[in-house]
Coordinates of C-alpha atoms and ligand atoms in Angstrom, one line a residue:
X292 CA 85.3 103.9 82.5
X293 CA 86.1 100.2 81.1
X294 CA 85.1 97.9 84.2
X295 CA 87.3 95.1 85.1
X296 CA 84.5 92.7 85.0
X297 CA 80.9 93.3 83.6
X298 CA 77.6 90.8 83.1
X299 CA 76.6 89.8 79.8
X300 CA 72.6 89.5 79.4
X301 CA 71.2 88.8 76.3
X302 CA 67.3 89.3 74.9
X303 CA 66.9 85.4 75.7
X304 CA 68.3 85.9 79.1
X305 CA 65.4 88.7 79.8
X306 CA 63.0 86.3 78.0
X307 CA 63.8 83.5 80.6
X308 CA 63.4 85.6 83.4
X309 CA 60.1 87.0 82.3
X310 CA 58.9 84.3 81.7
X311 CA 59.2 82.7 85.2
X312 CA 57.7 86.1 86.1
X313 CA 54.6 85.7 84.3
X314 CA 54.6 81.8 85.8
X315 CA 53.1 80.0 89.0
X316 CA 56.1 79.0 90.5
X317 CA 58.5 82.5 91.6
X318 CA 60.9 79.9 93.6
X319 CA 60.6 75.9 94.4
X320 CA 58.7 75.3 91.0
X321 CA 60.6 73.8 88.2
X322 CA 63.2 76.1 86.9
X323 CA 65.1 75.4 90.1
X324 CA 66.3 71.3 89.4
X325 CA 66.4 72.3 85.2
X326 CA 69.4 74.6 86.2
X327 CA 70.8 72.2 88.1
X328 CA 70.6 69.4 85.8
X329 CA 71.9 71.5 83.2
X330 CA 74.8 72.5 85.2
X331 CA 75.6 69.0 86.2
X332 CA 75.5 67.8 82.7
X333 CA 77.6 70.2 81.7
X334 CA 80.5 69.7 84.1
X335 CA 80.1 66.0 84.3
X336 CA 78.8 66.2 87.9
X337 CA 76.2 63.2 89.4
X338 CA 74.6 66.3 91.7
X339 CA 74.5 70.0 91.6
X340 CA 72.6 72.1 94.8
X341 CA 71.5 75.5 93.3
X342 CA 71.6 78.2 96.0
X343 CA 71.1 82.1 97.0
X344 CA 75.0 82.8 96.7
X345 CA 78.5 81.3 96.6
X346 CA 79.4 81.8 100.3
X347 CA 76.1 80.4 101.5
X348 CA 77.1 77.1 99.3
X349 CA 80.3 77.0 101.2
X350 CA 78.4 77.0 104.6
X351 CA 76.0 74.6 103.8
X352 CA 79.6 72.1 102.1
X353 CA 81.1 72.8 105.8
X354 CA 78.6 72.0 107.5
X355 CA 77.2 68.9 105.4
X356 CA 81.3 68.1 105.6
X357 CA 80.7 67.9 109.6
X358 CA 83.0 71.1 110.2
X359 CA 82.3 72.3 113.8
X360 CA 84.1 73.4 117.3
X361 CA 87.5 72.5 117.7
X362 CA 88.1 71.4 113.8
X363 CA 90.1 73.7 111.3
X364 CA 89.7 74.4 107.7
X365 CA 93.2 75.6 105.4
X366 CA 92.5 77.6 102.6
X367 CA 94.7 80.2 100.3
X368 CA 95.3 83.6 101.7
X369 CA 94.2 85.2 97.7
X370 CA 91.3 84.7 98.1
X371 CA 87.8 86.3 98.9
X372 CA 87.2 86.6 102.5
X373 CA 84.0 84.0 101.8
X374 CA 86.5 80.9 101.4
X375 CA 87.8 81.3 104.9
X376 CA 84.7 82.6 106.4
X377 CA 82.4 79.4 105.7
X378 CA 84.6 77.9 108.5
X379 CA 84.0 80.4 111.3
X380 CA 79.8 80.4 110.7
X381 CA 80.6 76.6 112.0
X382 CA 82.4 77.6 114.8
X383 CA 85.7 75.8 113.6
X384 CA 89.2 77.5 113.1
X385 CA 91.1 78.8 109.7
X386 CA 94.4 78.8 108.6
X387 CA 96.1 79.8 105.5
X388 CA 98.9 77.8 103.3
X389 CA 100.8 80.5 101.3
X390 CA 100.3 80.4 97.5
X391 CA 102.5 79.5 94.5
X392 CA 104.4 82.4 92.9
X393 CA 103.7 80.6 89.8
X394 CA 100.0 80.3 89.5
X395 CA 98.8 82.3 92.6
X396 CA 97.1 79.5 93.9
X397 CA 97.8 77.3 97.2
X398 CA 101.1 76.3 96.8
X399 CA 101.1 72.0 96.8
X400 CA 104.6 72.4 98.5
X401 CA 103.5 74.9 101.1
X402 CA 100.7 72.4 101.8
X403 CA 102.6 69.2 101.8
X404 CA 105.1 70.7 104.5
X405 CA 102.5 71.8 106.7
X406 CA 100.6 68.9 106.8
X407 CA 103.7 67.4 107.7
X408 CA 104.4 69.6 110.6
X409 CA 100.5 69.3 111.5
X410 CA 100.4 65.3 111.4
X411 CA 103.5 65.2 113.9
X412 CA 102.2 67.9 116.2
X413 CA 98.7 67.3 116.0
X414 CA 96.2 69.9 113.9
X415 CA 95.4 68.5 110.9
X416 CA 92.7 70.4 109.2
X417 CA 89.1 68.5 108.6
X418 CA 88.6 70.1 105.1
X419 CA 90.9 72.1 102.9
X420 CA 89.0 74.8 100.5
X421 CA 91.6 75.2 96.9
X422 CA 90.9 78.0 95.5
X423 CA 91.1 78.6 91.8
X424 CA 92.2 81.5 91.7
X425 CA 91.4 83.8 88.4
X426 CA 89.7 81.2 86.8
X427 CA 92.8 78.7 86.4
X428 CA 92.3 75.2 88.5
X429 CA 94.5 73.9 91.6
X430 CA 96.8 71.0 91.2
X431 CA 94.1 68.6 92.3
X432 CA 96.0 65.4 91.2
X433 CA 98.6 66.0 93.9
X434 CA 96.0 67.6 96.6
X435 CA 93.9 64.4 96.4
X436 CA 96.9 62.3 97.2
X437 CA 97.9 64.9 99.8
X438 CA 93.6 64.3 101.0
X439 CA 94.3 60.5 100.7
X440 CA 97.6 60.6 103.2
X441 CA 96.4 62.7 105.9
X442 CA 92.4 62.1 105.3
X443 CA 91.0 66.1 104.9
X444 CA 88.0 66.7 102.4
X445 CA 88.3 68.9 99.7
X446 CA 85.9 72.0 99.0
X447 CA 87.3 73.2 95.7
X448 CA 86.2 77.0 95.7
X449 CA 85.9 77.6 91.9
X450 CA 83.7 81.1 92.1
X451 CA 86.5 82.1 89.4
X452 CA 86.5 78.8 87.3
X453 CA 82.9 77.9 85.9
X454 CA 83.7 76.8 82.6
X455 CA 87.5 76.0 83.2
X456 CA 89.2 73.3 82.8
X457 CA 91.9 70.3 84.7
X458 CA 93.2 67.7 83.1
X459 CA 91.0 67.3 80.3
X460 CA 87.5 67.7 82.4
X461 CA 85.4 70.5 83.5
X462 CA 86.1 72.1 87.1
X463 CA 82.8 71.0 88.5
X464 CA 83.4 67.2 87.2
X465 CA 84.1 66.7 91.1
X466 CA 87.1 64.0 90.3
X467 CA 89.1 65.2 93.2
X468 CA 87.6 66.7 95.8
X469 CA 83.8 66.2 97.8
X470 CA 82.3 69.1 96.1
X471 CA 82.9 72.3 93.8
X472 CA 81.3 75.7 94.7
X473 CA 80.5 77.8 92.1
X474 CA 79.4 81.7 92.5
X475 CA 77.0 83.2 89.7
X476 CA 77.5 87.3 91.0
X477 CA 78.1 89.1 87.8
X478 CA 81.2 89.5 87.9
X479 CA 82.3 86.0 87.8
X480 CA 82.3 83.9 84.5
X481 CA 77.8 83.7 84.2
X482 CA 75.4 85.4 86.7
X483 CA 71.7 84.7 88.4
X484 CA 72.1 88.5 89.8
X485 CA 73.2 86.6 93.0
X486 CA 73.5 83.1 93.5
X487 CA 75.9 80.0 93.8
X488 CA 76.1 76.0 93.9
X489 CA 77.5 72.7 95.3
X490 CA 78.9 70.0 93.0
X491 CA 79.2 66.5 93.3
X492 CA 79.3 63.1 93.0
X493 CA 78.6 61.6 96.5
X494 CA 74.5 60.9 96.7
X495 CA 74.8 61.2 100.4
X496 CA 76.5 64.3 100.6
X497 CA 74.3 65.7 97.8
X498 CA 70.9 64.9 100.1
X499 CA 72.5 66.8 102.9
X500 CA 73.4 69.4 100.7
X501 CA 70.0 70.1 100.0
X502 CA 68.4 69.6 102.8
X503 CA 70.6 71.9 104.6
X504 CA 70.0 74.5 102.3
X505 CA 66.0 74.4 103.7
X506 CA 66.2 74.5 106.8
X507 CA 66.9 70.8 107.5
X508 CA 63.8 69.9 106.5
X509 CA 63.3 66.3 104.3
X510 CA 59.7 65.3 103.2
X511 CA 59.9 61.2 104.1
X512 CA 58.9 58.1 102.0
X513 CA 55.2 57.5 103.2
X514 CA 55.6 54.1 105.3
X515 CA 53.8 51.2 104.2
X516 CA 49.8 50.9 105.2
X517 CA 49.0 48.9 107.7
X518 CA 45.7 47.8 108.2
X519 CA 45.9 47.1 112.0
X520 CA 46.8 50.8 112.9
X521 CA 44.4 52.5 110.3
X522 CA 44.5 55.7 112.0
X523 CA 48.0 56.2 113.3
X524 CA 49.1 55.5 109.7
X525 CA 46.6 58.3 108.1
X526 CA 48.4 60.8 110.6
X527 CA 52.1 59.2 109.6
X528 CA 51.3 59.6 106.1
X529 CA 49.4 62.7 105.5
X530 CA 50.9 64.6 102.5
X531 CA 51.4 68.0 104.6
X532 CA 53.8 66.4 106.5
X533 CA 57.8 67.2 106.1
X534 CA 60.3 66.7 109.1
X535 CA 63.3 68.6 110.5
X536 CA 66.1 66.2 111.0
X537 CA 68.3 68.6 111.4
X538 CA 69.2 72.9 111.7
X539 CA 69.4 74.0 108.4
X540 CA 69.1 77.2 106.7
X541 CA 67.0 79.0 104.3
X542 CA 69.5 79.5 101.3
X543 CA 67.5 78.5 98.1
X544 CA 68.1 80.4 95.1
X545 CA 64.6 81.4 93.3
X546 CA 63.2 80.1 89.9
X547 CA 63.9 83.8 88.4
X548 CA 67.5 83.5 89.0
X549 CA 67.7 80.0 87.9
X550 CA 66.1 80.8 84.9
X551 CA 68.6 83.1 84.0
X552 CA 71.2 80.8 85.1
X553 CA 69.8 78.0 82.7
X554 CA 69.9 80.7 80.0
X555 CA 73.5 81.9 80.6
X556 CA 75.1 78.7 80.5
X557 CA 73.6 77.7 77.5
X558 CA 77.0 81.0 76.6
X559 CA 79.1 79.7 78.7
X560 CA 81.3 78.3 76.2
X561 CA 81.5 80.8 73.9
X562 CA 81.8 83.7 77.1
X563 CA 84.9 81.7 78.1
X564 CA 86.4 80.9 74.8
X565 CA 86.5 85.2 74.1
X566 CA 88.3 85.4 77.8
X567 CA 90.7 83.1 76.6
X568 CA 91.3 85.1 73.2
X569 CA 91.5 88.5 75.3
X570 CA 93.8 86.9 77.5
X571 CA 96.3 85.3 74.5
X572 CA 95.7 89.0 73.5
X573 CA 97.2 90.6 76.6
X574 CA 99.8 88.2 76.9
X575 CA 101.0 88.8 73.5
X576 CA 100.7 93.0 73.8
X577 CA 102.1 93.3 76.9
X578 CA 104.7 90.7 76.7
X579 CA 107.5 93.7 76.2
X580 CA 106.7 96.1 79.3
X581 CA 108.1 95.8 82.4
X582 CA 104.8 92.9 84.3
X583 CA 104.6 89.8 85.0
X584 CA 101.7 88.0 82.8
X585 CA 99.6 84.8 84.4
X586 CA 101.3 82.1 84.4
X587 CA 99.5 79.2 83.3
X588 CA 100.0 75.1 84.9
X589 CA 100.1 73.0 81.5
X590 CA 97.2 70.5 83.6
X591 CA 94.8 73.5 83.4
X592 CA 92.6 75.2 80.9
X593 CA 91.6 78.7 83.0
X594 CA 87.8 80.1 82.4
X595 CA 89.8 83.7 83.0
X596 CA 87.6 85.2 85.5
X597 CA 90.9 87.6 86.1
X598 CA 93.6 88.6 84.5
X599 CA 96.5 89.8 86.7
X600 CA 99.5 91.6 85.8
X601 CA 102.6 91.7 88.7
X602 CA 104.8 95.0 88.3
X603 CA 108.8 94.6 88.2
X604 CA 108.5 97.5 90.7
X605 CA 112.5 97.3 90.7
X606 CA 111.9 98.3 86.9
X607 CA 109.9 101.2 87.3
X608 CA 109.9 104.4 89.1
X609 CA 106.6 103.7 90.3
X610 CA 104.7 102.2 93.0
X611 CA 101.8 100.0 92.4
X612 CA 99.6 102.9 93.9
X613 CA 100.5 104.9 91.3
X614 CA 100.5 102.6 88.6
X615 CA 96.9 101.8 89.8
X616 CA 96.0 105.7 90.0
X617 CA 97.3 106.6 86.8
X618 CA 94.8 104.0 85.3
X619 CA 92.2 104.9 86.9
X620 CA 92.5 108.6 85.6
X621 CA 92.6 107.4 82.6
X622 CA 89.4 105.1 82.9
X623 CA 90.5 102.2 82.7
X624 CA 88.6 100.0 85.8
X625 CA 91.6 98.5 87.4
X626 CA 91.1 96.3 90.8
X627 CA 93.5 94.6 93.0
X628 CA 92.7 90.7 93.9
X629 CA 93.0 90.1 96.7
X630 CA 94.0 91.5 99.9
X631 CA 95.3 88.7 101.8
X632 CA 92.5 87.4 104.0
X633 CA 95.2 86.8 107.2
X634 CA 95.7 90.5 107.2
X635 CA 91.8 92.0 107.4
X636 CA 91.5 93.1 110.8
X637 CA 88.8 90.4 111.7
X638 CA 91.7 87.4 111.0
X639 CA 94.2 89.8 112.7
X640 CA 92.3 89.9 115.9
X641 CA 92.4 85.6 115.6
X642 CA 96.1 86.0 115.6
X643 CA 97.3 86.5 112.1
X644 CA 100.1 89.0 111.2
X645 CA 101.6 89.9 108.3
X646 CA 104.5 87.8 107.3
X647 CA 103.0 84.8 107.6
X648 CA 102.3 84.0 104.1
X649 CA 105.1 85.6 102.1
X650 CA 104.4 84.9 99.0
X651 CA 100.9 86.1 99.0
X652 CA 101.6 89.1 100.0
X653 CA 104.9 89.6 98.0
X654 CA 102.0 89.0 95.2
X655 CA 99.9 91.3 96.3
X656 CA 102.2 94.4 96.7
X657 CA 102.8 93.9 92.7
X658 CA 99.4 92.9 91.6
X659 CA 96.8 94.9 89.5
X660 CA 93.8 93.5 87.5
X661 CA 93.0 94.3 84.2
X662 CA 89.7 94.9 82.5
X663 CA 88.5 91.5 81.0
X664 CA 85.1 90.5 80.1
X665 CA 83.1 88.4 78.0
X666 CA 82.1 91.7 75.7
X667 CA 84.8 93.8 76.0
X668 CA 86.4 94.6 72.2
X669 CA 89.6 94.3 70.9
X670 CA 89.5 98.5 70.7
X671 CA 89.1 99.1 74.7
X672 CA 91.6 96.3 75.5
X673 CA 93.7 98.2 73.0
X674 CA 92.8 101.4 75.1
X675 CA 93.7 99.9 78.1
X676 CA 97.2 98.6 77.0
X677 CA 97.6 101.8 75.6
X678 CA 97.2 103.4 78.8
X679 CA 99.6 101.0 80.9
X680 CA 102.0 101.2 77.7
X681 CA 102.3 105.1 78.3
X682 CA 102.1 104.5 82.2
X683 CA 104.9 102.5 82.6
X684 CA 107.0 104.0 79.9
Ligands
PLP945 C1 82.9 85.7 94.6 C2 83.6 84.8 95.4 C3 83.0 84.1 96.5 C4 81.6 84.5 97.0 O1 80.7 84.4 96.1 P1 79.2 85.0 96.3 O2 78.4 84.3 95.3 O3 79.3 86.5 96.2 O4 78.8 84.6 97.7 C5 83.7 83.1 97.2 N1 85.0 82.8 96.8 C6 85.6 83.4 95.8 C7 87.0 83.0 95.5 C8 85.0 84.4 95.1 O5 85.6 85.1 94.2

């Protein structure tokens, strides 16, 4: 079987992680801030928090955001269920703006017309989560003036987009929004086994962010001596002491995966630039058969996480199920991303139905992933447009 997605570890990768093995420090030590600072360089970030996963990142940016009770948070309805999620662990409310049929990604339109309806009815939402969806950035230019008129923060959810592009700077550069989350699983763009991050260039926002991410604990500036109160001040200063300021959680990702994270990204740029090649690869061998190819916004330079093909289902004699099937048989790895998060049961019992989001799931009915990853040859793409070549014929 040719996965859709698949990890790319290297001998220096396994060295890294050995090496941390055969260390002191298994998590907290230093491996943990070298990621970081490595990641921040990279995208052009002031801050990056390092932590166990991408959806715990997206708690710990809603909560640090001041999402709570009787608040709401939009995101897209492609998406994975984590980008809504991070809103109902604070105990605010979700909805959805329906996507572009363009891009796949939060429509600007759909959000500008909502936010319209919501500003005259009351119901604005406190933070809105873009999602860049398959690797390729939102329109952040015109979300950030949308942000500036109706005053929501931005959680950019770019689990797909780690090594992307917008606009001439990396996603992650944090131009736009209040923070960037990243996700390192391995099937996204470079992996820590699990793990994720939070982005940006607010200092205030980035001390939250970490603090929240163990348990809400800070260890504080020693205050000055003085000499009147000798032995108050040896209690107040003690190096043991640390202080909850407020409920946090344990989320910290461990030197091992950092260290692998650090070793990974020193690929990044070369993992991305064969995505791009196998994508320009698909779109020119597919270009005659009877799909859709991904669109891309000229603003945006996509890390291809995914590449998603739409069916002209009034083409073929087909459904996408057996489109899907037939690929499977033959081994190719096909996927379907995503179902649209209104219509899981756990939204549906909030109140969600399908047809509220049209376009998202117009996409959906159509859409099949394709294999694409960092190490896959030109051979097994060949196999696998071979396979959808005879499928569809
Ligand atoms: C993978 C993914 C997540 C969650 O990432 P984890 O690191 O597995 O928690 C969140 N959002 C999107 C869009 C994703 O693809």
């Amino acid at each position: 079987m040719i996965p859709y997605g698949r990890q790319d570890i290297s001998a220096e990768d396994i060295d890294a992680v050995t090496e941390v093995l055969r260390s002191d420090w298994l998590t907290q030590g230093q491996a943990g801030p070298r990621f970081e600072q490595a990641m921040a360089a990279y995208c052009g970030s002031r801050s990056a928090i390092a932590v166990a996963n991408a959806t715990a990142a997206l708690h710990i940016a809603c909560l640090a955001l001041d999402l709570g009770p009787g608040d709401t948070l939009w995101t897209s309805p492609n998406t994975f269920v984590a980008s809504a999620n991070c809103a109902r662990y604070c105990g605010a409310g979700v909805d959805f703006v329906d996507i572009d049929p363009r891009t796949y990604n939060m429509s600007v339109s759909a959000l500008a017309e909502k936010l319209e309806v919501a500003g005259s009815r009351g119901g604005l939402p406190k933070i809105v989560v873009p999602v860049h969806f398959a690797g390729q950035s939102c329109e952040m230019r015109e979300i950030r003036a949308l942000a500036d008129r109706y005053g929501f923060r931005i959680v950019e959810d770019a689990s797909h987009a780690v090594g992307g592009e917008y606009l001439g700077h990396k996603v992650g550069s944090c131009g736009y929004g209040d923070t960037t989350i990243f996700s390192f699983h391995p099937v996204k763009i470079i992996t820590t086994g699990e793990g994720g991050m939070a982005l940006t260039n607010d200092p205030k926002l980035a001390e939250r962010l970490s603090y929240l991410r163990t348990h809400g604990i800070i260890r504080p500036a020693q205050p000055p001596e003085d000499p009147s109160e000798p032995r108050v001040n040896e209690e107040r200063n003690g190096p043991w002491i640390y202080e909850q300021i407020e409920l946090g959680l344990n989320y910290r990702m461990t030197d091992i995966q950092s260290a692998l994270g650090t070793s990974q990204l020193a690929r990044l740029d070369p993992f991305v630039a064969r995505r791009r090649e196998l994508a320009a690869r698909y779109d020119r061998l597919l270009a005659k058969l009877p799909l859709t190819c991904p669109w891309q916004h000229p603003d945006t330079n996509s890390a291809w996480h995914l590449y998603v093909i739409r069916l002209h289902r009034n083409e073929i004699k087909l459904s996408r199920r057996q489109v899907f099937d037939a690929l499977r048989a033959a081994g190719i790895g096909v996927n379907v991303h995503y179902i649209p998060v209104h219509t899981q049961p756990y939204y549906r019992k909030l109140g969600f139905e399908t047809g509220m989001f049209p376009e998202a799931e117009s996409y959906y009915e159509d859409a099949i992933t394709l294999p694409l990853f960092s190490r896959m040859t030109n051979d097994e793409q060949d196999t696998v447009i071979a396979a959808l070549e005879k499928i569809l014929a």
